[in-house]
XYZ file of C-alpha atoms in Angstrom:
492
model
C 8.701 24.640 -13.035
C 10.031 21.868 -11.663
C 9.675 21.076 -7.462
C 13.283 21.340 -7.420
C 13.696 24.129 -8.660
C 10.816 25.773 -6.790
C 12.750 23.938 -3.719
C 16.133 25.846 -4.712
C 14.342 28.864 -5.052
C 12.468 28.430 -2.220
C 15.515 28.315 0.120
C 17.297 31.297 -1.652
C 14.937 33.493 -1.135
C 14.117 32.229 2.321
C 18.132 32.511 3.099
C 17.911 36.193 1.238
C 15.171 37.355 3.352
C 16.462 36.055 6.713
C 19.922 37.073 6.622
C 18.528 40.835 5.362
C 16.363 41.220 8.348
C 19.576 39.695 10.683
C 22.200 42.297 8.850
C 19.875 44.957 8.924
C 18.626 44.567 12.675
C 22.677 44.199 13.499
C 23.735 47.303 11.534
C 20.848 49.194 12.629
C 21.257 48.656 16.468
C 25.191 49.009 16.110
C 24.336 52.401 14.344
C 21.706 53.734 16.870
C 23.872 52.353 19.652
C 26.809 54.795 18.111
C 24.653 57.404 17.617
C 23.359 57.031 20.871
C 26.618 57.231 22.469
C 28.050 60.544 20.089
C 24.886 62.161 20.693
C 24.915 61.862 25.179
C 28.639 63.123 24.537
C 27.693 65.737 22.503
C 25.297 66.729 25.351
C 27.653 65.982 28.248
C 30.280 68.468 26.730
C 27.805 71.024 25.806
C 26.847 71.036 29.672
C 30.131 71.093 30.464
C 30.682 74.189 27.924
C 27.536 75.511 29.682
C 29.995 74.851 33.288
C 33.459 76.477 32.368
C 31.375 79.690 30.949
C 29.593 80.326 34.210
C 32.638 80.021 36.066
C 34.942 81.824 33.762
C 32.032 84.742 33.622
C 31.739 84.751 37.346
C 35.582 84.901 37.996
C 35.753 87.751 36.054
C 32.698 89.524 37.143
C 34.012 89.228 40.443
C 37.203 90.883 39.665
C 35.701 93.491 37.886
C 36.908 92.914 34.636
C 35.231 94.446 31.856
C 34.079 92.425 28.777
C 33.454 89.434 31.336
C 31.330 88.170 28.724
C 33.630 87.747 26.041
C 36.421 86.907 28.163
C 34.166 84.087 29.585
C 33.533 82.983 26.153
C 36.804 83.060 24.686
C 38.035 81.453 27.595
C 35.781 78.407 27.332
C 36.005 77.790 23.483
C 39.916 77.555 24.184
C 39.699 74.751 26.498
C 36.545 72.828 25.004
C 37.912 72.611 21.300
C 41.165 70.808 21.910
C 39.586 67.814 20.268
C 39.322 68.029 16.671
C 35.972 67.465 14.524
C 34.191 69.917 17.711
C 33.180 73.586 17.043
C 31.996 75.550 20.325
C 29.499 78.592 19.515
C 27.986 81.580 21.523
C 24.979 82.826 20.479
C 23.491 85.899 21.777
C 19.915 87.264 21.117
C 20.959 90.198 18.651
C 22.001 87.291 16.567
C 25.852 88.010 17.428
C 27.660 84.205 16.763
C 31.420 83.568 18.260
C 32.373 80.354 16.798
C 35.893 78.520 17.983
C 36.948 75.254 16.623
C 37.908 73.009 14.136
C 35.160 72.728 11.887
C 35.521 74.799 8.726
C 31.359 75.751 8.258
C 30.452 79.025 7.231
C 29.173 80.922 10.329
C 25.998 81.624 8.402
C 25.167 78.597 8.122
C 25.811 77.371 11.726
C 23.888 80.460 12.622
C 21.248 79.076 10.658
C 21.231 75.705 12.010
C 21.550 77.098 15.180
C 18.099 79.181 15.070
C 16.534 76.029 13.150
C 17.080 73.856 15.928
C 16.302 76.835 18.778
C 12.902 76.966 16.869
C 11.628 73.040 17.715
C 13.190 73.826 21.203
C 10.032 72.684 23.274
C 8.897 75.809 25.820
C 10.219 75.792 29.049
C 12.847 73.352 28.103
C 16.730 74.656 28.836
C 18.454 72.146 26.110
C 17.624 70.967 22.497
C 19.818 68.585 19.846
C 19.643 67.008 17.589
C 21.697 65.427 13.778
C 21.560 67.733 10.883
C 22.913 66.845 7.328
C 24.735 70.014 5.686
C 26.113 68.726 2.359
C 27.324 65.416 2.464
C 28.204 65.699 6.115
C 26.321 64.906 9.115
C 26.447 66.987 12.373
C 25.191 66.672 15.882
C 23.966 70.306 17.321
C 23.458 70.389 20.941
C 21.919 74.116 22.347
C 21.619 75.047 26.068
C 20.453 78.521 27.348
C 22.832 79.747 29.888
C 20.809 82.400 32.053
C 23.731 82.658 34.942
C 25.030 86.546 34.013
C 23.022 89.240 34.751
C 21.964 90.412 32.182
C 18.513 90.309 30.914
C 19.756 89.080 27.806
C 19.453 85.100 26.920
C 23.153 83.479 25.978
C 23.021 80.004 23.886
C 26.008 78.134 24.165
C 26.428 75.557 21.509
C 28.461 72.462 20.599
C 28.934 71.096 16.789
C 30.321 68.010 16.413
C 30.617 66.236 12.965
C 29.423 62.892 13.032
C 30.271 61.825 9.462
C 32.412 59.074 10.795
C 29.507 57.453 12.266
C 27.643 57.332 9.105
C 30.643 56.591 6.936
C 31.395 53.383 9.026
C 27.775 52.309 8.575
C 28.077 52.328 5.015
C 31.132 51.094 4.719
C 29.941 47.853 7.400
C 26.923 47.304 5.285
C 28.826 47.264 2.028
C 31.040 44.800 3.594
C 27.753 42.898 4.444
C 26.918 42.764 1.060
C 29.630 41.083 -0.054
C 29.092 38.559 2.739
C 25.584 38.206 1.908
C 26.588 37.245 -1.497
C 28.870 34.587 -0.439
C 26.581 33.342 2.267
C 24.051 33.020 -0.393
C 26.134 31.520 -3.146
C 27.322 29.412 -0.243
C 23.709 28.386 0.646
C 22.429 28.190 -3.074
C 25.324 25.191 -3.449
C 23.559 23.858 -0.193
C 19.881 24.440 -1.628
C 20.705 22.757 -4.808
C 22.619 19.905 -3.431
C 19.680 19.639 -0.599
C 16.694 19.793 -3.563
C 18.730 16.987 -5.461
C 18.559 14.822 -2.511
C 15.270 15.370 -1.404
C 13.566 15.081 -5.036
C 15.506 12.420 -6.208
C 13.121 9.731 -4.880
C 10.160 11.539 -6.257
C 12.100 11.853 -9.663
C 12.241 7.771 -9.875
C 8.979 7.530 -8.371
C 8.402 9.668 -11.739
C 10.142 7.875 -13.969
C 8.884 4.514 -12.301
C 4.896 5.755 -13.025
C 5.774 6.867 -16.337
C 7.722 3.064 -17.274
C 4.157 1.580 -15.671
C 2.137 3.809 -17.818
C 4.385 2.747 -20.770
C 3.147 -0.820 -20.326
C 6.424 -2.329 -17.977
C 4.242 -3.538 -15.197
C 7.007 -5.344 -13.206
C 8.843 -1.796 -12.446
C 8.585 -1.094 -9.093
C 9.736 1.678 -7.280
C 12.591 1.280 -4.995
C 13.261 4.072 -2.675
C 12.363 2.374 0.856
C 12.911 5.062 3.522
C 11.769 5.944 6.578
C 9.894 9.541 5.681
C 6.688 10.192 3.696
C 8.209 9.675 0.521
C 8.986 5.640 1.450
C 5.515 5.280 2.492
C 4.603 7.222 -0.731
C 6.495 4.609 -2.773
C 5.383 1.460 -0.402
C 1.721 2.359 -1.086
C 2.500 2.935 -4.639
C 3.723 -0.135 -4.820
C 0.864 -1.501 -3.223
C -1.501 0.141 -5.837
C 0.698 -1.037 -8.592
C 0.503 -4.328 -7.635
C -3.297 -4.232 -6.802
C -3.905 -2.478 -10.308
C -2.091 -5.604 -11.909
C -3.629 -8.048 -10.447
C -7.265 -6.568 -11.586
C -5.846 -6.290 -14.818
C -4.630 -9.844 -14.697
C -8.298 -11.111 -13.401
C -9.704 -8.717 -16.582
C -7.739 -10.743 -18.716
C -8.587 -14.229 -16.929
C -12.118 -12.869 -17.036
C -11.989 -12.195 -20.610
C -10.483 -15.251 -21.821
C -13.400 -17.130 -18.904
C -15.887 -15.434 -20.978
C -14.130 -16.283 -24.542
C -13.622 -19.482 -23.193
C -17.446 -20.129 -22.315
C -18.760 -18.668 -25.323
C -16.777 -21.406 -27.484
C -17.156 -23.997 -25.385
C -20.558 -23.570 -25.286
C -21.387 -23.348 -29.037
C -19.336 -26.042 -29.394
C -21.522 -27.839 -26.632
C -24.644 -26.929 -28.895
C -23.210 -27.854 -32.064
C -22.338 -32.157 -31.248
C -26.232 -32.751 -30.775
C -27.579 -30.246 -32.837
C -25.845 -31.832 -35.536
C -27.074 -35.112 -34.560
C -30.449 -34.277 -34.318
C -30.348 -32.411 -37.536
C -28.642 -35.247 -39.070
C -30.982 -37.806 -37.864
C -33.861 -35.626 -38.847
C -32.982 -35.209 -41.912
C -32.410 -39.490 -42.186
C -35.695 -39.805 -40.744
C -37.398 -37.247 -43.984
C -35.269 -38.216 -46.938
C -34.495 -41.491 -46.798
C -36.925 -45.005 -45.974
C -35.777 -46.476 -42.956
C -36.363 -50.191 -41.432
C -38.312 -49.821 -37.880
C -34.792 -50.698 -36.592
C -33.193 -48.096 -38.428
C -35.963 -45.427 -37.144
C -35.769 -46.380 -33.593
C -32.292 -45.905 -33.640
C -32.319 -42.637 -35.269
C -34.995 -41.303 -32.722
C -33.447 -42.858 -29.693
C -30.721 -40.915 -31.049
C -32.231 -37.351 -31.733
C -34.391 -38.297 -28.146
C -31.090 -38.970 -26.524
C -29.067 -35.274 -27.733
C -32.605 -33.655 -26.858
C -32.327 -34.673 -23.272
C -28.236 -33.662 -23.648
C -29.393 -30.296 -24.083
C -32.411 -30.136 -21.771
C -29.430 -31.295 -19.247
C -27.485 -28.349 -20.192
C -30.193 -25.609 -20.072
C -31.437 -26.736 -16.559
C -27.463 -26.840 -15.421
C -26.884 -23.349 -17.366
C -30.359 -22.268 -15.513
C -29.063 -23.259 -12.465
C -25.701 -21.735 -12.471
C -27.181 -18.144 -13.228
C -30.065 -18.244 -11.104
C -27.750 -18.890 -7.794
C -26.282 -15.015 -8.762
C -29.916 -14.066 -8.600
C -31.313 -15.491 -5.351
C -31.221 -14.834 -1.389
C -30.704 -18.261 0.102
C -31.850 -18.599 3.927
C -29.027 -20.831 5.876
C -30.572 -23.514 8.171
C -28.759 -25.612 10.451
C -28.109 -28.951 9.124
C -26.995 -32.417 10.500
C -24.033 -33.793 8.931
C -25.680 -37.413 9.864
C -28.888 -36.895 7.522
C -26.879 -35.388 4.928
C -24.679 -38.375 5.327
C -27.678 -41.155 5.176
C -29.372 -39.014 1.698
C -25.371 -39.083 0.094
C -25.173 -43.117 0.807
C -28.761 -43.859 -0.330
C -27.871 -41.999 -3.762
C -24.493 -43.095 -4.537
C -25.537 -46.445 -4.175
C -25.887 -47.033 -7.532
C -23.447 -45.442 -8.731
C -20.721 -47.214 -6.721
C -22.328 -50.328 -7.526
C -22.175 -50.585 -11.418
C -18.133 -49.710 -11.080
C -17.962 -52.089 -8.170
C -16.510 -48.735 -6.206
C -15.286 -49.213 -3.162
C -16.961 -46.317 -1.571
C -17.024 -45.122 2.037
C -19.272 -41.790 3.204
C -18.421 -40.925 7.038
C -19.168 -37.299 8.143
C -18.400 -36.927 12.107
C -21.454 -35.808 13.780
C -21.677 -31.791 13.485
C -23.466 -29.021 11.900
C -23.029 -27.401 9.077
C -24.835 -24.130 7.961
C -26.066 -23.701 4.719
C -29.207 -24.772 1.966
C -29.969 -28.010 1.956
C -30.395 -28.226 -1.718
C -27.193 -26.839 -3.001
C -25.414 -28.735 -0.697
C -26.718 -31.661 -1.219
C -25.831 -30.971 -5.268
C -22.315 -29.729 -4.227
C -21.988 -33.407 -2.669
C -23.419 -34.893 -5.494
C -20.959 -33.520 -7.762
C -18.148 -34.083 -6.341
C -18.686 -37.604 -6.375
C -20.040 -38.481 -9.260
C -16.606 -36.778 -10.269
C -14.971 -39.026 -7.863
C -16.661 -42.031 -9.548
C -15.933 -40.621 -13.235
C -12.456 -40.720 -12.510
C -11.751 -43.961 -11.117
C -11.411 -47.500 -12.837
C -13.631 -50.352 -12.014
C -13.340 -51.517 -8.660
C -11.994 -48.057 -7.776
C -11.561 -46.821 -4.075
C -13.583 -43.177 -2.814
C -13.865 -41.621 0.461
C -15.938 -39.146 1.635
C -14.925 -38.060 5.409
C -16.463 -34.799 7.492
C -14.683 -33.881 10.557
C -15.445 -30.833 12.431
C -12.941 -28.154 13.306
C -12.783 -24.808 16.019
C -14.794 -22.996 13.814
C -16.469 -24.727 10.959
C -16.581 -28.154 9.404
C -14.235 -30.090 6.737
C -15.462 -32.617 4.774
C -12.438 -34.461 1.968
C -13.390 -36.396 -0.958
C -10.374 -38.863 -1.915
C -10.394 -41.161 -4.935
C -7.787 -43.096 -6.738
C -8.804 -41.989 -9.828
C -6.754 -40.763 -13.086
C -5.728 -37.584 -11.171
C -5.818 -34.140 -12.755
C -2.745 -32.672 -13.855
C -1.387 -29.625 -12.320
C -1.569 -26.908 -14.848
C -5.220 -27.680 -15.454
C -6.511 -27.789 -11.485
C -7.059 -24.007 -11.263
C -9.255 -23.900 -14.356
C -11.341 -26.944 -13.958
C -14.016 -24.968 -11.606
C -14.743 -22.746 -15.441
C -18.173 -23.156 -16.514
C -17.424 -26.225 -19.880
C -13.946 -26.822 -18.509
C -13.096 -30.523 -19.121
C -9.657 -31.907 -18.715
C -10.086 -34.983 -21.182
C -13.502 -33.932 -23.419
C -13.859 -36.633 -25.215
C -14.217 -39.037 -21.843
C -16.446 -36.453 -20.306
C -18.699 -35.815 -23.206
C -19.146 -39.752 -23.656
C -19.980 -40.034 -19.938
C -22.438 -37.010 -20.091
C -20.831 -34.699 -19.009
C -20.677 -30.654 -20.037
C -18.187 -29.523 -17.796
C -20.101 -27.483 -15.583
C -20.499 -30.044 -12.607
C -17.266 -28.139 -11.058
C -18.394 -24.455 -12.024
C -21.679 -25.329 -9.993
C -19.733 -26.828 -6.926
C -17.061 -23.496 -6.786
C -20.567 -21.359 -6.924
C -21.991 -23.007 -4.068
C -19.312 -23.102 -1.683
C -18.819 -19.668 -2.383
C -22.359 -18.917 -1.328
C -21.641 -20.828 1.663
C -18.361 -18.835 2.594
C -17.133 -21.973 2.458
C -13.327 -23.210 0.593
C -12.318 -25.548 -2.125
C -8.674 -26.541 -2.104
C -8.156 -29.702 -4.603
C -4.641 -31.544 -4.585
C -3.846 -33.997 -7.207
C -1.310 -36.316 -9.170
C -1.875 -37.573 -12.067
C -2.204 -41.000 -12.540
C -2.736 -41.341 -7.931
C -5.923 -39.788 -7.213
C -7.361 -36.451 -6.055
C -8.153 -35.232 -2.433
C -10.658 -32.314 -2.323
C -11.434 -30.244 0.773
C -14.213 -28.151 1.840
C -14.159 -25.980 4.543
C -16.958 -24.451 5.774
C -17.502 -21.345 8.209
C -19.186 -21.239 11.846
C -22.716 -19.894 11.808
C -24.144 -17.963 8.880
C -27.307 -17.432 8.108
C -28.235 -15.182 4.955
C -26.442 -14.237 1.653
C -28.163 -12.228 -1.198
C -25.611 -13.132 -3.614
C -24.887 -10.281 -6.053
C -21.108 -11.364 -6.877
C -20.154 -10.381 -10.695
C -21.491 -12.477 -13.969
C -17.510 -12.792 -14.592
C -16.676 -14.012 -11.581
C -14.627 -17.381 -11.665
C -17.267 -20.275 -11.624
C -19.560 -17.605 -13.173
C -20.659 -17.043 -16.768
């Protein structure tokens, strides 16, 4: 069943329930407040009955009259039973009934709901009443003893009064409740169903909005915004949505990292193992001059180190997933004085015109790697410029960390290939990289260490200007048992 249904439902019998208990407390206190009323009338008049006799009788007594007793009684019948739907009775101990009044029940029978209701009379007690039902027809009995004539006999003087009018407006008030409980309810069902609509209509799109995700549309969204619980449910439903996507889009990059690796790295294998093969094969078949043979093994010597190169770098990259590095406190000014002492040569054969100026600070971190992050980025620096190129490394410390920019004025990197060249055998032009020895993993090692570090690598380039790279490290750290994913971008 659906929740709006259960909602509509819900409310109908809710409404059902409430406005039975309202009508039937209403009708019921109305009633018993009727009743109530009838019944201390009933008893008022039957004391008054009980009043005229005893004066009547005594009038007559005193005058001597004989019969007193029936005179009294006829006498007070006549005057209480000028209302109609009220029959006055006397009933004497012999079982002798006089009845007067308008009610046309057989005498038996009021005899015999006279000496049924004498019987629960309590001992001691000078009055009972109570509602009997004869037929279809309801009747209020009142019975006092009247013990004011002298004689030893015991007179009850009754009053009968029909109270079918009471019951017949009851039933007639709750059948007209009925038929306004059916239009309050049809009333409130429109209501319930018009209020269930409402309510579950954002949780229908919500619905329909999972179910188009599920299908595969991953830019649906859902778009009820509100206030209540259900526009939180839908905000963090967005929020999941989009969180799910992006893991599925880092799957995907992951994937296609890991596709992307394992061809460029067969493909890294299979340039020298050809050559070596080749060569090998030259060196076994064929006769070769001494000039010929030095060539060929310089050659096969030469792809032997290219891969030896590429094992340690490989080596390297997946051993910093493996290790706990210890951070140290480290001088940006001796870090500066080992960069300048290596790039020395290298800036001189391009006749670079290189500059290395880190600020005096501290930076936190391994020695080592940092020392190869620096390395790497400038030997990038000084692949990418021309001859007599310009590169300039420059640390300056900040509120909480250090920043240290390498700037060249090399061949820049184009814009759709900056976020991929930190992939392990990423190169933006191969064959330039391959003839200057390079694998493409200089960059892959560089986004592995500054990640280590809790350090930052923003690079901004244009093609055919230069490159600016940035590293920003953190304030004090000092251990990191790295256990980030094989996947993970700069990973393999």
């Amino acid at each position: 069943m659906k929740f709006a249904h259960k909602l509509f439902f819900s409310v109908i019998a809710l409404l059902t329930v409430i406005f039975l208990l309202f009508g039937t407390f209403m009708l019921s206190s109305y009633f018993d407040r009727m009743l109530e009323r009838e019944t201390e009338q009933g008893k008022r008049e039957n004391l008054l009955f009980q009043t005229i006799y005893d004066m009547v009788y005594q009038n007559m007594e005193k005058y001597g009259a004989e019969f007193a007793g029936i005179q009294a009684g006829n006498s007070a019948t006549e005057r209480m039973t000028g209302q109609s739907g009220t029959e006055c009775m006397i009933l004497e101990t012999d079982g002798t009934i006089t009845l007067e009044g308008s009610l046309k029940l057989p005498q038996d029978e009021i005899r015999r709901l006279a000496e049924e209701m004498l019987r629960t009379m309590d001992p001691g007690a000078d009055q009972v009443y109570g509602v009997r039902k004869v037929g279809t027809c309801y009747y209020l009995l009142s019975i006092i003893t009247d013990q004011a004539t002298d004689s030893a006999d015991t007179v009850y003087l009754g009053i009968l009064k029909d109270l079918s009018g009471i019951y017949e407006e009851r039933s007639s008030m709750m059948r007209q409740y009925g038929i306004a409980l059916a239009c309050l309810l049809v009333i409130g069902g429109l209501a319930a169903f018009l209020l269930s609509r409402y309510l579950t209509r954002p949780i229908e799109q919500l619905n329909r909005t999972a179910g188009r995700i599920a299908g595969g549309d991953f830019e649906k969204r859902a778009v009820y915004q509100g206030t209540d619980e259900i526009g939180e449910l839908s905000r963090s439903f967005n929020r999941m949505t989009d969180r799910l996507v992006r893991q599925m889009e880092e799957k995907e990059l992951e994937a296609k990292q890991k596709e992307d690796f394992t061809v460029a790295f067969a493909h890294e294998l299979k340039t020298p193992l050809t050559s070596i093969i080749g060569y090998a094969d030259m060196l076994n078949s064929y006769e070769l001059t001494e000039q010929e043979r030095g060539e060929a093994t310089y050659y096969i010597f030469s792809q032997g180190k290219r891969l030896e190169s590429l094992s340690h770098k490989l080596l390297e990259l997946v051993g910093m997933d493996r290790q706990e590095l210890e951070f140290k406190k480290l001088q940006t000014k001796e870090l500066e004085e080992n960069i300048r002492d290596t790039m020395r040569i290298p800036f001189g054969r391009k006749r670079i015109r290189g500059k290395i100026d880190l600020e005096r600070g501290v930076i936190w971190g391994d020695r080592d790697l940092l020392l190869s992050l620096l390395y790497n980025l400038l030997d990038n620096a000084v692949k990418a410029v021309e001859e007599g190129g310009f590169i300039l490394m420059k640390g300056s410390r900040r509120t909480q960390g250090y920043e240290i920019k390498v700037v060249d004025n090399g061949r820049g990197i184009p814009q759709e290939e900056i976020a991929r060249i930190t992939e392990a055998f990423y190169m933006v032009d191969k064959s330039r990289s391959r003839k200057e020895g390079g694998a493409g993993i200089g960059m892959a090692l560089c986004q592995k260490i500054i990640t280590l570090h809790q350090g930052e690598l923003k690079i901004d380039s244009k093609l055919g200007e230069g490159t600016v790279m940035r590293l920003y490290f953190p304030g004090e750290i000092h251990a990191v048992k790295n256990k980030s994913n094989r996947g993970a971008k700069g990973g393999i």
